[in-house]
mmCIF file of C-alpha atoms in Angstrom:
data_model
loop_
_atom_site.group_PDB
_atom_site.id
_atom_site.type_symbol
_atom_site.label_atom_id
_atom_site.label_comp_id
_atom_site.label_asym_id
_atom_site.label_seq_id
_atom_site.Cartn_x
_atom_site.Cartn_y
_atom_site.Cartn_z
ATOM 1 C CA MET A 1 22.848 17.162 -30.312
ATOM 2 C CA PRO A 2 19.062 17.741 -30.078
ATOM 3 C CA ALA A 3 19.758 20.969 -28.170
ATOM 4 C CA LEU A 4 22.212 22.117 -30.863
ATOM 5 C CA LYS A 5 19.713 21.345 -33.601
ATOM 6 C CA GLU A 6 16.994 23.298 -31.805
ATOM 7 C CA MET A 7 19.359 26.254 -31.464
ATOM 8 C CA LEU A 8 20.260 26.157 -35.182
ATOM 9 C CA GLU A 9 16.557 25.969 -36.043
ATOM 10 C CA GLY A 10 15.966 29.149 -34.044
ATOM 11 C CA ARG A 11 13.694 27.663 -31.406
ATOM 12 C CA PRO A 12 15.212 29.723 -28.533
ATOM 13 C CA VAL A 13 14.303 32.954 -30.366
ATOM 14 C CA ARG A 14 11.031 31.492 -31.715
ATOM 15 C CA SER A 15 11.972 32.258 -35.319
ATOM 16 C CA PRO A 16 13.763 30.276 -38.051
ATOM 17 C CA LEU A 17 17.279 31.669 -38.567
ATOM 18 C CA HIS A 18 18.057 30.535 -42.116
ATOM 19 C CA PRO A 19 15.622 32.977 -43.835
ATOM 20 C CA ALA A 20 17.178 35.869 -41.888
ATOM 21 C CA LEU A 21 20.800 34.923 -42.621
ATOM 22 C CA VAL A 22 20.393 34.458 -46.382
ATOM 23 C CA HIS A 23 19.878 38.208 -46.806
ATOM 24 C CA LEU A 24 23.626 38.730 -46.396
ATOM 25 C CA PRO A 25 24.895 36.616 -49.330
ATOM 26 C CA ILE A 26 21.890 37.604 -51.445
ATOM 27 C CA ALA A 27 23.005 41.242 -51.064
ATOM 28 C CA LEU A 28 26.781 40.734 -51.248
ATOM 29 C CA PHE A 29 26.938 38.681 -54.457
ATOM 30 C CA PRO A 30 25.018 41.218 -56.604
ATOM 31 C CA LEU A 31 27.046 44.002 -54.965
ATOM 32 C CA SER A 32 30.202 42.291 -56.214
ATOM 33 C CA LEU A 33 28.779 42.308 -59.749
ATOM 34 C CA LEU A 34 27.877 45.988 -59.510
ATOM 35 C CA LEU A 35 31.422 46.801 -58.384
ATOM 36 C CA ASP A 36 32.736 44.811 -61.367
ATOM 37 C CA ILE A 37 30.659 46.936 -63.716
ATOM 38 C CA ALA A 38 31.765 50.095 -61.914
ATOM 39 C CA SER A 39 35.417 49.114 -62.471
ATOM 40 C CA TRP A 40 34.802 49.274 -66.222
ATOM 41 C CA ILE A 41 33.269 52.748 -65.967
ATOM 42 C CA ALA A 42 35.293 54.557 -63.270
ATOM 43 C CA HIS A 43 38.781 54.017 -64.633
ATOM 44 C CA ASP A 44 40.496 56.217 -62.043
ATOM 45 C CA ALA A 45 39.247 54.024 -59.198
ATOM 46 C CA GLY A 46 39.266 50.791 -61.177
ATOM 47 C CA ALA A 47 41.825 48.881 -59.081
ATOM 48 C CA THR A 48 40.085 49.849 -55.840
ATOM 49 C CA LEU A 49 36.732 48.690 -57.211
ATOM 50 C CA VAL A 50 38.228 45.398 -58.384
ATOM 51 C CA GLN A 51 39.541 44.747 -54.883
ATOM 52 C CA ALA A 52 36.247 45.848 -53.288
ATOM 53 C CA SER A 53 34.384 43.433 -55.564
ATOM 54 C CA PHE A 54 36.702 40.625 -54.490
ATOM 55 C CA VAL A 55 36.138 41.414 -50.794
ATOM 56 C CA SER A 56 32.367 41.524 -51.341
ATOM 57 C CA LEU A 57 32.556 38.164 -53.100
ATOM 58 C CA LEU A 58 34.552 36.590 -50.270
ATOM 59 C CA ALA A 59 32.138 37.995 -47.686
ATOM 60 C CA GLY A 60 29.227 36.572 -49.693
ATOM 61 C CA ILE A 61 30.851 33.135 -49.798
ATOM 62 C CA ALA A 62 31.543 33.189 -46.037
ATOM 63 C CA THR A 63 28.034 34.305 -45.089
ATOM 64 C CA GLY A 64 26.542 31.953 -47.681
ATOM 65 C CA VAL A 65 28.313 28.948 -46.179
ATOM 66 C CA PHE A 66 27.267 30.109 -42.705
ATOM 67 C CA ALA A 67 23.608 30.437 -43.772
ATOM 68 C CA ALA A 68 23.805 27.045 -45.505
ATOM 69 C CA VAL A 69 24.547 25.339 -42.176
ATOM 70 C CA PHE A 70 21.225 26.570 -40.785
ATOM 71 C CA GLY A 71 19.459 25.762 -44.057
ATOM 72 C CA ILE A 72 20.695 22.172 -44.063
ATOM 73 C CA VAL A 73 19.436 21.736 -40.494
ATOM 74 C CA ASP A 74 16.012 23.030 -41.580
ATOM 75 C CA TYR A 75 16.130 20.712 -44.605
ATOM 76 C CA THR A 76 16.628 17.643 -42.407
ATOM 77 C CA ASP A 77 13.474 18.614 -40.500
ATOM 78 C CA ILE A 78 11.276 18.406 -43.612
ATOM 79 C CA ARG A 79 9.446 15.113 -43.649
ATOM 80 C CA ALA A 80 10.301 12.823 -46.540
ATOM 81 C CA ASP A 81 6.606 12.483 -47.418
ATOM 82 C CA HIS A 82 5.993 16.258 -47.567
ATOM 83 C CA PRO A 83 5.092 17.527 -51.085
ATOM 84 C CA ALA A 84 7.724 20.275 -50.708
ATOM 85 C CA LYS A 85 10.651 17.906 -50.145
ATOM 86 C CA LYS A 86 11.584 17.840 -53.852
ATOM 87 C CA THR A 87 11.462 21.632 -54.055
ATOM 88 C CA ALA A 88 13.615 21.875 -50.934
ATOM 89 C CA THR A 89 16.138 19.465 -52.442
ATOM 90 C CA ALA A 90 16.352 21.550 -55.620
ATOM 91 C CA HIS A 91 16.753 24.705 -53.498
ATOM 92 C CA LEU A 92 19.604 23.110 -51.541
ATOM 93 C CA VAL A 93 21.440 21.787 -54.604
ATOM 94 C CA LEU A 94 21.152 25.067 -56.522
ATOM 95 C CA ASN A 95 22.484 27.030 -53.559
ATOM 96 C CA LEU A 96 25.498 24.747 -53.308
ATOM 97 C CA ILE A 97 26.133 25.078 -57.054
ATOM 98 C CA ALA A 98 25.922 28.865 -56.771
ATOM 99 C CA ILE A 99 28.406 28.928 -53.866
ATOM 100 C CA GLY A 100 30.750 26.759 -55.943
ATOM 101 C CA LEU A 101 30.523 29.172 -58.874
ATOM 102 C CA PHE A 102 31.252 32.178 -56.658
ATOM 103 C CA ALA A 103 34.254 30.360 -55.199
ATOM 104 C CA ALA A 104 35.489 29.672 -58.750
ATOM 105 C CA SER A 105 35.009 33.345 -59.627
ATOM 106 C CA ALA A 106 37.052 34.358 -56.574
ATOM 107 C CA GLY A 107 39.819 31.996 -57.648
ATOM 108 C CA LEU A 108 39.887 33.485 -61.140
ATOM 109 C CA ARG A 109 40.211 37.006 -59.694
ATOM 110 C CA TYR A 110 42.939 36.330 -57.167
ATOM 111 C CA SER A 111 45.924 36.770 -59.467
ATOM 112 C CA SER A 112 44.635 40.022 -61.007
ATOM 113 C CA LEU A 113 43.559 42.111 -58.012
ATOM 114 C CA GLY A 114 45.851 44.957 -59.098
ATOM 115 C CA GLU A 115 44.275 45.262 -62.540
ATOM 116 C CA PRO A 116 42.257 48.397 -63.393
ATOM 117 C CA GLN A 117 39.105 46.425 -64.194
ATOM 118 C CA THR A 118 37.562 43.004 -63.596
ATOM 119 C CA ALA A 119 38.241 40.461 -66.324
ATOM 120 C CA ALA A 120 35.345 39.029 -68.308
ATOM 121 C CA ALA A 121 35.730 35.394 -67.199
ATOM 122 C CA PRO A 122 35.207 35.862 -63.418
ATOM 123 C CA PHE A 123 32.418 38.348 -64.092
ATOM 124 C CA ILE A 124 30.542 35.852 -66.303
ATOM 125 C CA VAL A 125 30.980 33.076 -63.726
ATOM 126 C CA SER A 126 29.621 35.365 -60.992
ATOM 127 C CA LEU A 127 26.732 36.417 -63.236
ATOM 128 C CA ILE A 128 25.735 32.774 -63.768
ATOM 129 C CA GLY A 129 25.961 32.264 -60.011
ATOM 130 C CA VAL A 130 23.632 35.213 -59.358
ATOM 131 C CA VAL A 131 21.086 33.900 -61.880
ATOM 132 C CA ILE A 132 21.094 30.469 -60.208
ATOM 133 C CA LEU A 133 20.924 32.064 -56.760
ATOM 134 C CA SER A 134 17.954 34.198 -57.818
ATOM 135 C CA TYR A 135 15.963 31.188 -59.001
ATOM 136 C CA SER A 136 16.925 29.265 -55.869
ATOM 137 C CA GLY A 137 15.744 32.222 -53.798
ATOM 138 C CA TYR A 138 12.394 32.063 -55.587
ATOM 139 C CA LEU A 139 12.150 28.379 -54.635
ATOM 140 C CA GLY A 140 13.012 29.282 -51.036
ATOM 141 C CA GLY A 141 10.180 31.810 -50.935
ATOM 142 C CA SER A 142 7.819 29.225 -52.388
ATOM 143 C CA LEU A 143 8.806 26.778 -49.635
ATOM 144 C CA VAL A 144 7.786 29.280 -46.963
ATOM 145 C CA TYR A 145 4.757 31.008 -48.489
ATOM 146 C CA ASP A 146 3.245 28.185 -50.538
ATOM 147 C CA ASP A 147 4.281 25.089 -48.588
ATOM 148 C CA GLY A 148 4.570 26.435 -45.052
ATOM 149 C CA ILE A 149 8.083 25.090 -44.478
ATOM 150 C CA ALA A 150 9.479 26.463 -41.181
ATOM 151 C CA VAL A 151 6.188 28.285 -40.548
ATOM 152 C CA GLY A 152 5.254 26.011 -37.644
ATOM 153 C CA ARG A 153 6.811 23.054 -35.902
ATOM 154 C CA HIS A 154 3.955 21.437 -34.018
ATOM 155 C CA ARG A 155 4.774 17.828 -33.281
ATOM 156 C CA ARG A 156 2.537 15.541 -31.281
ATOM 157 C CA ARG A 157 4.463 12.778 -29.514
ATOM 158 C CA THR A 158 2.686 9.431 -29.233
ATOM 159 C CA ARG A 159 3.622 5.842 -28.484
ATOM 160 C CA MET A 160 3.462 5.226 -32.230
ATOM 161 C CA PRO A 161 6.616 5.887 -34.331
ATOM 162 C CA ASP A 162 7.355 9.551 -35.120
ATOM 163 C CA SER A 163 8.132 8.702 -38.740
ATOM 164 C CA THR A 164 5.425 7.905 -41.273
ATOM 165 C CA LEU A 165 4.460 4.219 -41.342
ATOM 166 C CA ILE A 166 4.700 2.720 -44.820
ATOM 167 C CA ILE A 167 1.651 0.517 -45.477
ATOM 168 C CA ARG A 168 1.067 -1.548 -48.614
ATOM 169 C CA THR A 169 -2.348 -3.191 -48.549
ATOM 170 C CA ASN A 170 -2.210 -5.269 -51.760
ATOM 171 C CA GLY A 171 -5.956 -4.701 -51.897
ATOM 172 C CA ARG A 172 -6.635 -6.029 -48.364
ATOM 173 C CA PRO A 173 -7.058 -4.398 -44.918
ATOM 174 C CA VAL A 174 -3.828 -4.154 -42.922
ATOM 175 C CA ALA A 175 -3.286 -3.921 -39.142
ATOM 176 C CA ILE A 176 -0.932 -1.040 -38.300
ATOM 177 C CA GLY A 177 -0.572 -1.538 -34.549
ATOM 178 C CA GLU A 178 -2.136 -2.311 -31.198
ATOM 179 C CA GLU A 179 -5.242 -0.376 -30.240
ATOM 180 C CA SER A 180 -3.594 0.443 -26.896
ATOM 181 C CA ALA A 181 -0.716 2.218 -28.665
ATOM 182 C CA LEU A 182 -3.002 5.055 -29.743
ATOM 183 C CA LYS A 183 -4.854 6.906 -27.015
ATOM 184 C CA VAL A 184 -7.908 9.097 -27.501
ATOM 185 C CA GLY A 185 -6.840 12.355 -29.162
ATOM 186 C CA GLU A 186 -3.575 10.945 -30.495
ATOM 187 C CA THR A 187 -2.556 10.503 -34.120
ATOM 188 C CA VAL A 188 -0.151 8.505 -36.260
ATOM 189 C CA ARG A 189 0.909 9.167 -39.860
ATOM 190 C CA VAL A 190 0.706 6.432 -42.472
ATOM 191 C CA ASP A 191 1.549 6.095 -46.146
ATOM 192 C CA VAL A 192 -1.197 3.803 -47.450
ATOM 193 C CA ASP A 193 -0.456 2.713 -51.003
ATOM 194 C CA GLY A 194 1.051 6.149 -51.691
ATOM 195 C CA VAL A 195 -1.666 8.154 -49.904
ATOM 196 C CA ILE A 196 -0.226 10.081 -46.915
ATOM 197 C CA ALA A 197 -2.863 9.963 -44.191
ATOM 198 C CA THR A 198 -3.494 10.723 -40.537
ATOM 199 C CA VAL A 199 -5.016 8.066 -38.335
ATOM 200 C CA ALA A 200 -6.714 9.626 -35.303
ATOM 201 C CA ARG A 201 -8.453 7.974 -32.384
ATOM 202 C CA LEU A 202 -11.490 9.873 -31.145
ATOM 203 C CA LYS A 203 -14.060 8.634 -28.632
ATOM 204 C CA GLY A 204 -13.346 4.959 -29.085
ATOM 205 C CA ALA A 205 -13.240 4.978 -32.896
ATOM 206 C CA VAL A 206 -10.423 5.554 -35.370
ATOM 207 C CA TYR A 207 -10.580 7.707 -38.481
ATOM 208 C CA ALA A 208 -8.151 8.029 -41.383
ATOM 209 C CA PHE A 209 -7.956 11.117 -43.581
ATOM 210 C CA GLN A 210 -5.381 12.843 -45.768
ATOM 211 C CA GLU A 211 -2.492 14.286 -43.814
ATOM 212 C CA PHE A 212 -1.913 17.591 -45.596
ATOM 213 C CA CYS A 213 -4.490 20.356 -45.442
ATOM 214 C CA PRO A 214 -5.658 21.215 -49.002
ATOM 215 C CA HIS A 215 -5.239 24.918 -48.217
ATOM 216 C CA ARG A 216 -1.456 25.244 -47.595
ATOM 217 C CA TYR A 217 -0.301 21.715 -46.711
ATOM 218 C CA GLY A 218 -0.577 22.120 -42.949
ATOM 219 C CA PRO A 219 0.073 18.796 -41.151
ATOM 220 C CA LEU A 220 -3.305 17.700 -39.819
ATOM 221 C CA SER A 221 -1.704 15.007 -37.677
ATOM 222 C CA GLU A 222 -0.447 17.915 -35.571
ATOM 223 C CA GLY A 223 -3.817 19.679 -35.430
ATOM 224 C CA THR A 224 -6.307 19.877 -32.575
ATOM 225 C CA PHE A 225 -9.523 17.912 -32.245
ATOM 226 C CA SER A 226 -12.976 18.897 -31.038
ATOM 227 C CA GLY A 227 -15.649 16.256 -31.280
ATOM 228 C CA CYS A 228 -15.149 14.755 -34.730
ATOM 229 C CA GLU A 229 -13.472 17.826 -36.195
ATOM 230 C CA VAL A 230 -9.774 18.479 -36.766
ATOM 231 C CA THR A 231 -8.396 22.027 -36.911
ATOM 232 C CA CYS A 232 -5.344 22.690 -39.082
ATOM 233 C CA PRO A 233 -2.476 23.982 -36.891
ATOM 234 C CA TRP A 234 -1.416 26.587 -39.458
ATOM 235 C CA HIS A 235 -4.431 28.527 -40.671
ATOM 236 C CA GLY A 236 -7.387 27.155 -38.713
ATOM 237 C CA SER A 237 -9.322 25.293 -41.396
ATOM 238 C CA ARG A 238 -11.615 22.657 -39.876
ATOM 239 C CA PHE A 239 -12.776 19.336 -41.267
ATOM 240 C CA ASP A 240 -15.159 16.558 -40.205
ATOM 241 C CA VAL A 241 -12.837 13.555 -39.954
ATOM 242 C CA ARG A 242 -15.720 11.132 -40.582
ATOM 243 C CA THR A 243 -16.572 12.522 -44.007
ATOM 244 C CA GLY A 244 -13.671 14.841 -44.840
ATOM 245 C CA LYS A 245 -16.075 17.759 -45.353
ATOM 246 C CA VAL A 246 -14.813 21.303 -44.784
ATOM 247 C CA THR A 247 -16.601 22.841 -41.798
ATOM 248 C CA ALA A 248 -14.623 26.109 -41.662
ATOM 249 C CA GLY A 249 -12.243 27.844 -44.066
ATOM 250 C CA PRO A 250 -9.955 29.108 -45.453
ATOM 251 C CA ALA A 251 -9.797 25.624 -47.037
ATOM 252 C CA LYS A 252 -12.324 25.067 -49.840
ATOM 253 C CA ILE A 253 -11.616 21.441 -50.741
ATOM 254 C CA ASP A 254 -12.769 18.430 -48.701
ATOM 255 C CA LEU A 255 -10.317 15.906 -47.323
ATOM 256 C CA ARG A 256 -9.875 12.470 -48.781
ATOM 257 C CA THR A 257 -10.788 9.804 -46.221
ATOM 258 C CA LEU A 258 -9.814 6.147 -45.859
ATOM 259 C CA PRO A 259 -11.762 3.344 -44.149
ATOM 260 C CA ALA A 260 -10.337 2.508 -40.697
ATOM 261 C CA GLU A 261 -11.552 0.441 -37.756
ATOM 262 C CA ILE A 262 -10.608 -1.208 -34.472
ATOM 263 C CA ARG A 263 -10.870 -4.990 -34.661
ATOM 264 C CA ASP A 264 -9.564 -7.664 -32.282
ATOM 265 C CA GLY A 265 -7.479 -5.115 -30.393
ATOM 266 C CA GLN A 266 -5.764 -3.912 -33.578
ATOM 267 C CA ILE A 267 -6.078 -0.752 -35.678
ATOM 268 C CA TRP A 268 -6.927 -1.709 -39.243
ATOM 269 C CA ILE A 269 -6.588 0.415 -42.360
ATOM 270 C CA HIS A 270 -8.401 -0.477 -45.562
ATOM 271 C CA PRO A 271 -7.120 0.182 -49.083
ATOM 272 C CA PRO A 272 -7.805 3.745 -50.295
ATOM 273 C CA PRO A 273 -11.019 4.002 -52.326
ATOM 274 C CA LYS A 274 -10.362 4.532 -56.000
ATOM 275 C CA ALA A 275 -10.441 8.239 -56.865
#
């Protein structure tokens, strides 16, 4: 199953497949609408245009369902604590609603494929579907260009859990694991009282700082370290993990840091300072 998931994500070709496949339904559904309109204008070829619109609609549904399989796989790879998860959920739900509307439109057309023009009801249903699909497409673009979803999949494997550790301090320091579980240069993600942070061990000390780069939400837990600086894996911004200060752009905003220490063989995280 991991190999199948990697294939559906496009790892063998080093490119996500879902963004490439969605071009087919995005083109076919509006084409069906244009053929509907043409059936009202070109009366001599009306029946042919009605049938062509139906075929275009069916092809859009088929390619849309096919693209959705790859999209759902990409969706499952978005971390639950990522700021874009809600946008991705809305994108997924709207796409499914749109596919449902196009399927309903195809059902309404089926019994009247010999008519000289497309009836109003299936046309209106398809039009609503295209409007929803257009907005969902905007959200999809935002996921890639604003939030960096599917831009990079850099994942550092450590002896700590891959998933984000949920930490509730109740105003007191909390031990998150054995010191030996985190080697020099390794990281672990934690959710400390709602603040998503990276804990990194560097040269015998541990540092905690916000996980997502303030530039484009790059995952700093998957960045590279040099001295006491972390480099964002997406666009190269650098930060001093001790203070959170930006040392190289394009980021302009400093990181939020959390107190962390090694004590009695344990890694301790302190409550986030009040903003």
